[in-house]
Short mmCIF file of C-alpha atoms in Angstrom, two decimals:
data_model
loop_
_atom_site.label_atom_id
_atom_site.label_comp_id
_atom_site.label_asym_id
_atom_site.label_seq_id
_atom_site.Cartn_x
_atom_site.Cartn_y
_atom_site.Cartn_z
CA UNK F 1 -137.71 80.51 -45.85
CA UNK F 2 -137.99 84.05 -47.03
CA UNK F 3 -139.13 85.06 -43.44
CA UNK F 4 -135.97 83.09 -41.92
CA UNK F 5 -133.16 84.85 -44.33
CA UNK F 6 -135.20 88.49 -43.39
CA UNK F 7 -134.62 87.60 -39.84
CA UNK F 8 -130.93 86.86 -40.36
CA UNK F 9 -130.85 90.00 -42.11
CA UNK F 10 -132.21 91.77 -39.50
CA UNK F 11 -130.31 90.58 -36.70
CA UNK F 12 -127.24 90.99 -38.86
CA UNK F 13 -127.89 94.84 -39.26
CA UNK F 14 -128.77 94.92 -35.86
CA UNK F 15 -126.00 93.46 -34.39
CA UNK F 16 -123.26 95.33 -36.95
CA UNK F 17 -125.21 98.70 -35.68
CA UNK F 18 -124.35 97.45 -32.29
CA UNK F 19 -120.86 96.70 -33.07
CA UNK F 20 -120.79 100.38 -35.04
CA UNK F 21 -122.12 102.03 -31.96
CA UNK F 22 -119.37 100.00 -29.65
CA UNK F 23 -116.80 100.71 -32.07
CA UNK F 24 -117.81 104.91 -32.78
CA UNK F 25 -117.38 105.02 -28.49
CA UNK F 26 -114.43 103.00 -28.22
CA UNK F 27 -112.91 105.47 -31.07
CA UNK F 28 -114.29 108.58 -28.90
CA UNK F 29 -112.65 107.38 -26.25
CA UNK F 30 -109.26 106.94 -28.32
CA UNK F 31 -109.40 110.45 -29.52
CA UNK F 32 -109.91 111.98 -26.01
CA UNK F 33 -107.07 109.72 -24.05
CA UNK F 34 -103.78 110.49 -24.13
CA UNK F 35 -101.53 108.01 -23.98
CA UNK F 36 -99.50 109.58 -20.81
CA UNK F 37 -102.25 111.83 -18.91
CA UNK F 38 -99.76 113.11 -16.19
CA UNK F 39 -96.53 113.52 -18.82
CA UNK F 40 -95.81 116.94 -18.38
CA UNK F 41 -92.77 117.12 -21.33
CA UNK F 42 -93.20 118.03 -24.59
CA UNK F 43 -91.88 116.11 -27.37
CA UNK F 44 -89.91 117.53 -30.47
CA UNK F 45 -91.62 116.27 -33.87
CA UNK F 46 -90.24 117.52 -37.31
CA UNK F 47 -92.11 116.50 -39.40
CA UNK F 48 -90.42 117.25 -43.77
CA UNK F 49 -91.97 118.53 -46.44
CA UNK F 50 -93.94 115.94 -48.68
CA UNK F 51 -93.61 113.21 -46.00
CA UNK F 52 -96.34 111.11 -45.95
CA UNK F 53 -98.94 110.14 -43.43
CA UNK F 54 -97.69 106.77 -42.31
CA UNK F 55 -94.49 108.05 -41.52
CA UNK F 56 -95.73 110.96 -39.16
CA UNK F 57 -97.80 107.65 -37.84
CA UNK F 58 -94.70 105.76 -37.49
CA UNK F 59 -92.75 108.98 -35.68
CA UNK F 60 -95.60 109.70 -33.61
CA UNK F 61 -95.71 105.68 -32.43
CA UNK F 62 -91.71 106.00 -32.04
CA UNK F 63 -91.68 109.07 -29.52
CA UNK F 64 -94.42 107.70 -27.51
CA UNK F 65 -97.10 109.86 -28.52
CA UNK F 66 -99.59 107.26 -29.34
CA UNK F 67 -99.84 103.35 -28.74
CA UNK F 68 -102.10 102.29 -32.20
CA UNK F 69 -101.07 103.78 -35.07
CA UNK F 70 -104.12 101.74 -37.23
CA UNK F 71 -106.74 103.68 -35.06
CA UNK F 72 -104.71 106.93 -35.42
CA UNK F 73 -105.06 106.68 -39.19
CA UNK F 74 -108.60 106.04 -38.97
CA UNK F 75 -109.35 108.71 -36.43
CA UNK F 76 -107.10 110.70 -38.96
CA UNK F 77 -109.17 109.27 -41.79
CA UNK F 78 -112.71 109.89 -40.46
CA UNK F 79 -111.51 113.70 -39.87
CA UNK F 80 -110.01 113.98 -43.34
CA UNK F 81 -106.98 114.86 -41.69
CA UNK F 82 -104.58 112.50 -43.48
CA UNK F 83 -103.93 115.55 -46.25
CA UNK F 84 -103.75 118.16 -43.87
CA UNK F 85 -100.60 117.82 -41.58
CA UNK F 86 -98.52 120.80 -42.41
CA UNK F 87 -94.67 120.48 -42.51
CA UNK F 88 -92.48 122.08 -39.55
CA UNK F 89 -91.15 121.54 -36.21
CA UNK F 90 -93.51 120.68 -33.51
CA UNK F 91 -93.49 120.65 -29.36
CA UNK F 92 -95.92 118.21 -28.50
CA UNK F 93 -96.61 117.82 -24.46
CA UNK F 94 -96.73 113.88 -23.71
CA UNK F 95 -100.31 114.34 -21.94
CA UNK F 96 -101.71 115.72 -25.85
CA UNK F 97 -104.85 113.58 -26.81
CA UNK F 98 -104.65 111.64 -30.51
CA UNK F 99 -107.45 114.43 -31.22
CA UNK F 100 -105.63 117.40 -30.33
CA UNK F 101 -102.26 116.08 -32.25
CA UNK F 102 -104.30 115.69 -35.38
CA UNK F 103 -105.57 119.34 -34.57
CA UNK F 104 -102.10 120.58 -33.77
CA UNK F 105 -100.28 119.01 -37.02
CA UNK F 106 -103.33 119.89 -38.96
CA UNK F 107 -103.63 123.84 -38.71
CA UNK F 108 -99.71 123.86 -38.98
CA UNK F 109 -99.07 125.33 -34.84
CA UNK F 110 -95.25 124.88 -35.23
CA UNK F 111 -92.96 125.78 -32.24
CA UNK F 112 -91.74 129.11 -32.68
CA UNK F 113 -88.14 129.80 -31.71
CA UNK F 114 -87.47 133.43 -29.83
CA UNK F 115 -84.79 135.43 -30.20
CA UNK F 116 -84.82 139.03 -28.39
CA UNK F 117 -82.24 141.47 -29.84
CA UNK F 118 -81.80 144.03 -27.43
CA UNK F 119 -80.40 147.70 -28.47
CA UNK F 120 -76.92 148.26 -29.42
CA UNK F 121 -75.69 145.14 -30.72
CA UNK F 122 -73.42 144.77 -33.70
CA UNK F 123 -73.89 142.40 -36.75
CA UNK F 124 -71.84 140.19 -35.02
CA UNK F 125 -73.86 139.72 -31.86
CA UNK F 126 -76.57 139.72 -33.82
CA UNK F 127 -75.64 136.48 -35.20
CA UNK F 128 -74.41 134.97 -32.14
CA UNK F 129 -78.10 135.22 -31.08
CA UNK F 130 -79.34 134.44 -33.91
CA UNK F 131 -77.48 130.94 -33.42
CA UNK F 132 -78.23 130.53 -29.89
CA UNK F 133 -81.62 130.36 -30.26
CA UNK F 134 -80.63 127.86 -32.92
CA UNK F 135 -81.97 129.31 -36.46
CA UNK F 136 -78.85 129.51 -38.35
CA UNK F 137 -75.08 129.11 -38.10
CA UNK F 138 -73.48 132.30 -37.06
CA UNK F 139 -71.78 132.33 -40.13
CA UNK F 140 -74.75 131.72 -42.29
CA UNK F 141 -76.64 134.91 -40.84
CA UNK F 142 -73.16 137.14 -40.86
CA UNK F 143 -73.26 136.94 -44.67
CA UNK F 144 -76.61 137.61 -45.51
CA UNK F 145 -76.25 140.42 -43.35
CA UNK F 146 -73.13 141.73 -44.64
CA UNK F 147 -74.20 141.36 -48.11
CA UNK F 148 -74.43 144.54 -50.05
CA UNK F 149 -76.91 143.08 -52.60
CA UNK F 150 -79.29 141.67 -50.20
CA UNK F 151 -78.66 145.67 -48.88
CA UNK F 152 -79.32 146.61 -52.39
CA UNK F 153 -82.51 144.72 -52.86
CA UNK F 154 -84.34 146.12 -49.16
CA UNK F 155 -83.82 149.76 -50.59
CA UNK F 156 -80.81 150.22 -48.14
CA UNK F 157 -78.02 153.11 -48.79
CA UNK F 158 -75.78 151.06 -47.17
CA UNK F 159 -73.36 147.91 -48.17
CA UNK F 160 -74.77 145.70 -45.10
CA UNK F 161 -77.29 146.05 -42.87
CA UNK F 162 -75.64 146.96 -39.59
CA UNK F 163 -77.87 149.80 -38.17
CA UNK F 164 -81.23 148.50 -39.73
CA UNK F 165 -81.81 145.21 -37.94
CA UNK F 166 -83.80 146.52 -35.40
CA UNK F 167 -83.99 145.40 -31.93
CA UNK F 168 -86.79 143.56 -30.69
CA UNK F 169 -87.89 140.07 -29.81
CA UNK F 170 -88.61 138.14 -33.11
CA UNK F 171 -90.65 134.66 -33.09
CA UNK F 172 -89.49 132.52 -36.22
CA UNK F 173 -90.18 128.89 -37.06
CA UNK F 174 -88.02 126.00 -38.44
CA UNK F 175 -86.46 125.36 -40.55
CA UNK F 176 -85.90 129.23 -41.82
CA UNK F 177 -83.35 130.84 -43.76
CA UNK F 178 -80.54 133.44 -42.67
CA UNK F 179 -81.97 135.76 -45.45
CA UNK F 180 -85.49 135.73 -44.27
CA UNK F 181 -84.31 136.42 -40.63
CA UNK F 182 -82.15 139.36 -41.93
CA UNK F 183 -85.35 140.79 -44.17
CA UNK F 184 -87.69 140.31 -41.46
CA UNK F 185 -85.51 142.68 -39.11
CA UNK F 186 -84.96 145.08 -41.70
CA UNK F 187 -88.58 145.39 -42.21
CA UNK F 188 -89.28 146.05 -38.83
CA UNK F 189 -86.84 148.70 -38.93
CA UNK F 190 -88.36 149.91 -41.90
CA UNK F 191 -92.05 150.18 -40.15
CA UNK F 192 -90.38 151.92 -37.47
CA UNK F 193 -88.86 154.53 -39.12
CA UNK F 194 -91.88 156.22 -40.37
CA UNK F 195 -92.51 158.90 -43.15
CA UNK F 196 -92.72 161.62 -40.58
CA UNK F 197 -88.85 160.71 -39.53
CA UNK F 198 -87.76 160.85 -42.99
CA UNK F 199 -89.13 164.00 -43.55
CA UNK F 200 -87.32 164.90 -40.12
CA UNK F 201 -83.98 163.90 -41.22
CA UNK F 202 -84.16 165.99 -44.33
CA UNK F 203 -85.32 168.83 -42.32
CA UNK F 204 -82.09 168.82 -40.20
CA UNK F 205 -80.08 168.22 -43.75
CA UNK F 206 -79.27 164.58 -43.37
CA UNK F 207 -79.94 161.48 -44.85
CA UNK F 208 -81.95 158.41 -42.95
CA UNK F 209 -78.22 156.55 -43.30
CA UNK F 210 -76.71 159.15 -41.75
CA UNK F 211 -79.38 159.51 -38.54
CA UNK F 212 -79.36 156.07 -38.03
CA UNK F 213 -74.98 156.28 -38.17
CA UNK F 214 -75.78 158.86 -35.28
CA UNK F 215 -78.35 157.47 -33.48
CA UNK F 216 -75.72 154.13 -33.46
CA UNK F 217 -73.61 156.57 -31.44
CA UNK F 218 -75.62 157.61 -28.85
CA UNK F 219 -76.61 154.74 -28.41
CA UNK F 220 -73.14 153.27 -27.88
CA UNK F 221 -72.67 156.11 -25.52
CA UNK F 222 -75.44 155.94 -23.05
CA UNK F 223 -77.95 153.15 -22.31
CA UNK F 224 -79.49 156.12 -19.92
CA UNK F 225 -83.22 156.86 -21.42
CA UNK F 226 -83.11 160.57 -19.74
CA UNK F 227 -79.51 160.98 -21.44
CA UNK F 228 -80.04 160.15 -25.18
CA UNK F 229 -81.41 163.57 -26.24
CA UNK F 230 -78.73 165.32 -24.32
CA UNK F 231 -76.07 163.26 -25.96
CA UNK F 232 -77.39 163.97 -29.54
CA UNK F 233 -77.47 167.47 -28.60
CA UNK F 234 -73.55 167.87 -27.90
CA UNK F 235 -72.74 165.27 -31.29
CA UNK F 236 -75.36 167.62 -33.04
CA UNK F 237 -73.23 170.86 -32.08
CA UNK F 238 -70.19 169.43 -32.88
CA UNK F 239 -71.08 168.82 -36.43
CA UNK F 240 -72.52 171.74 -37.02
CA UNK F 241 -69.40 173.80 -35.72
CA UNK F 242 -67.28 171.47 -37.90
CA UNK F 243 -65.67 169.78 -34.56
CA UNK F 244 -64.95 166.10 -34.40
CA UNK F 245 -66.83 164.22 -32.57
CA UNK F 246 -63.88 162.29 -30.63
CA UNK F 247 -66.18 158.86 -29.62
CA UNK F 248 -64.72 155.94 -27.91
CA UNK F 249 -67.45 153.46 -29.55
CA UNK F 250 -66.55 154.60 -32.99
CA UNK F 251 -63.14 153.89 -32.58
CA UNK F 252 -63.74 150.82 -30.84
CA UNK F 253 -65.25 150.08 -34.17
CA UNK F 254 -63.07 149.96 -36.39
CA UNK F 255 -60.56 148.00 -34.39
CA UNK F 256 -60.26 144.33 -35.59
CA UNK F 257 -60.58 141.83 -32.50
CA UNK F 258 -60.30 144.27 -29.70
CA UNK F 259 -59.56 143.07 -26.56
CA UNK F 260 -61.74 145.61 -24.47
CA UNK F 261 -58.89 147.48 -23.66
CA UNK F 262 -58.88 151.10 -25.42
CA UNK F 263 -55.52 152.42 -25.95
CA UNK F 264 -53.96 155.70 -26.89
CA UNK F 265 -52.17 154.08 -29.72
CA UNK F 266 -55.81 152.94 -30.36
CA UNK F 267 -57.14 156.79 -30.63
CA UNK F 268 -54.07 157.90 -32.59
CA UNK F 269 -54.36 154.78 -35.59
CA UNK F 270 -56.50 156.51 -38.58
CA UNK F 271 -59.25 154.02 -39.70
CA UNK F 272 -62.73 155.17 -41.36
CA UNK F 273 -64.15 155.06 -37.60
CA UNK F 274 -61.52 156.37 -35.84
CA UNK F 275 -64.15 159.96 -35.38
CA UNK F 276 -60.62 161.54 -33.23
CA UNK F 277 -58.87 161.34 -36.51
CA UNK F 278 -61.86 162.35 -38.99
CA UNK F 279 -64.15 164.99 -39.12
CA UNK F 280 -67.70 164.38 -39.39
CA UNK F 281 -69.94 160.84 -38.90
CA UNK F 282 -68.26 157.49 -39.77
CA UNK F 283 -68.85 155.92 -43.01
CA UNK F 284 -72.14 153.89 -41.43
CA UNK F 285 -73.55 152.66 -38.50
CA UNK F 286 -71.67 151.26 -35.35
CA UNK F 287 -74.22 148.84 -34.15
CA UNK F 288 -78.33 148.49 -34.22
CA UNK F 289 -79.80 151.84 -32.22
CA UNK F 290 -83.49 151.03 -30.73
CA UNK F 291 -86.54 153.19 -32.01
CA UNK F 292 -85.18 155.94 -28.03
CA UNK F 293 -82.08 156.74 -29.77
CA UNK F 294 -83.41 156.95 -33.28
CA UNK F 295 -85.70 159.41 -31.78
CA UNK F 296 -82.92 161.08 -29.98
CA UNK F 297 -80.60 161.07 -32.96
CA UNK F 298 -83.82 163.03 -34.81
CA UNK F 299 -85.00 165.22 -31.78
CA UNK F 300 -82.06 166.30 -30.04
CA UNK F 301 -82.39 168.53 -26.53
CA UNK F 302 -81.44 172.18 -27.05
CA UNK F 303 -78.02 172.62 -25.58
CA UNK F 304 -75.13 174.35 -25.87
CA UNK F 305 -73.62 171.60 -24.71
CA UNK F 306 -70.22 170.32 -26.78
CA UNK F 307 -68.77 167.86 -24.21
CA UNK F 308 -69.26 165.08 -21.94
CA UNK F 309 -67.84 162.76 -19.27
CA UNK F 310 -69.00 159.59 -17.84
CA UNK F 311 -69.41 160.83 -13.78
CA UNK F 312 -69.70 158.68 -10.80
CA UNK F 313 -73.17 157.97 -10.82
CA UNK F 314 -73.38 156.16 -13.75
CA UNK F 315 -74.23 158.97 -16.49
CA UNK F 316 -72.81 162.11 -17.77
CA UNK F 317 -71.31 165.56 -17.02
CA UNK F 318 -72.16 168.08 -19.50
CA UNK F 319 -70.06 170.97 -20.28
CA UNK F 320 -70.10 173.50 -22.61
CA UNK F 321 -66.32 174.44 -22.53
CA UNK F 322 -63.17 172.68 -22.87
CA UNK F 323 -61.81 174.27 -20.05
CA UNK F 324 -64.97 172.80 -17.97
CA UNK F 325 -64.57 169.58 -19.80
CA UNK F 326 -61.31 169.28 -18.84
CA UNK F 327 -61.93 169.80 -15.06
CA UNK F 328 -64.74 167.52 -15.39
CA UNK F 329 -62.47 164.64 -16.99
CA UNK F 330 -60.17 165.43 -14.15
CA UNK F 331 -62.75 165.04 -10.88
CA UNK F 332 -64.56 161.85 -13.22
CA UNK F 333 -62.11 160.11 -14.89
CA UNK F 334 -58.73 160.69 -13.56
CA UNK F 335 -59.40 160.91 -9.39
CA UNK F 336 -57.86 164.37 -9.48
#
């Protein structure tokens, strides 16, 4: 009897190791196949914070990312994955294997959204491309940018943060706050603008507000690379000779809703910008200026240039007269 039950036992054990061993493949084979092999489209998973396991399950089963959700949780089970799945938004292509979606949720490889910020923009269209790419309402981003204590708080001079958010192209995931946008462009401003440029701007007598205000305007002026320097020169002169420095883009400015179409009335109204009207650099800067025209704004050319006229080819007469200016202005801007 005792040698019957030990056979029993040992075909038992034998056959559950055979069943084990079936089972162990059939489960490689699950964690290898995805469910659509030639499904080229990726599929957008959010998945919140504190939401459990059977729910990403459920979600994952719902978008067509996997067929059995009972062997996903014990694939996800047997890798001690169950705890791991990190919170965010996720672009998962339909041909992704149950193992590399475990893999994917596990070490947290959220989709990154892109926004590239490129030189010259104002707070304004800042935010419009901030929402395009779909972080934050326009609105949402405008205020945290345009609030003086947030200013306050980066170590800014400044009541908002037009000038500092530096242009670039920024990878952030969701979901993400307008403040942490605004902080992450001001630091990257910040690591631009080194100690060696500070010391720079106090060596030509002005403050890092006021060479970012300038570089804003020459950037504004020229998008020409060979230019910038030039154009810093003849802004550079003028202040030190006490001259205004009579830009269009500061004016532009200061005007509420402009319509693109400068006016003489427009050059004539006194605002804070207006730079015919006022002596000296507006009260901050006029859009975001890229690390050239920071540079520029810091290193000017050595000129005695104190004009200069948009020409036909797309950049600038320089002149050092008024009298030459003016003949200038007449063959460039007037057909004369």
């Amino acid at each position: 009897m005792k040698k019957k039950l030990l056979l029993i036992l040992i075909l038992f054990l034998a056959a559950a190791s055979v069943a084990a061993g079936l089972f162990a493949r059939h489960m490689a084979r699950y964690a290898q196949m995805p469910v659509n092999p030639s499904l080229d489209r990726s599929v957008k998973l959010v998945i919140k914070p504190g939401q459990s396991f059977k729910d990403v399950t459920a979600m994952l089963r719902e978008k067509g990312l996997i067929k059995h959700p009972t062997k996903f949780r014990i694939l996800a089970v047997y890798q001690k994955a169950t705890t791991r799945i990190k919170a965010g938004e996720y672009r998962i292509p339909g041909s992704m294997s149950p193992n590399r979606i475990l893999r994917q949720l596990g070490e947290g490889r959220v989709h990154l959204h892109r926004v590239t910020l490129p030189e010259g923009l104002t707070i304004h269209e800042t935010a419009q491309r901030v929402a395009d790419a779909g972080l934050c309402e326009k609105s949402e981003f405008t205020r945290a940018a345009t609030n003086p204590e947030l200013a306050r708080q980066m170590g800014l001079s400044a009541k908002t943060t037009e000038g500092y958010l530096f242009p670039e192209t920024y990878y952030f995931e969701k979901p993400v706050s307008a403040e942490t946008i605004v902080r992450t462009m001001v630091r990257r401003f910040q690591g631009v603008f080194s100690d060696q440029w500070k010391q720079r701007a106090d060596e030509l007598g002005f403050s890092v507000h006021e060479i970012v205000t300038l570089a804003s305007i020459i950037e504004k002026e020229t998008g020409a690379p060979e230019e910038r320097k030039t154009v810093s020169s003849v802004f550079h002169n003028r202040l030190e000779k006490g001259m205004r420095l009579d830009s269009d883009p500061t004016v532009i400015y200061g005007i509420e809703d402009f319509d693109g179409n400068l006016t003489r009335k427009h050059l004539r109204t006194p605002t804070a910008y207006n730079t015919y009207k006022r002596k000296g650099l507006p009260p901050g800067p006029i859009a975001n200026p890229g690390q050239a025209s920071l540079h520029a704004a810091l290193y000017p050319a050595d000129t005695p240039y104190l004009y200069f006229v948009a020409d036909s080819e797309n950049s600038h007469y320089f002149s050092t007269t008024l009298k030459e200016h003016n003949r200038a202005v007449r063959k460039y801007q007037l057909n004369r």
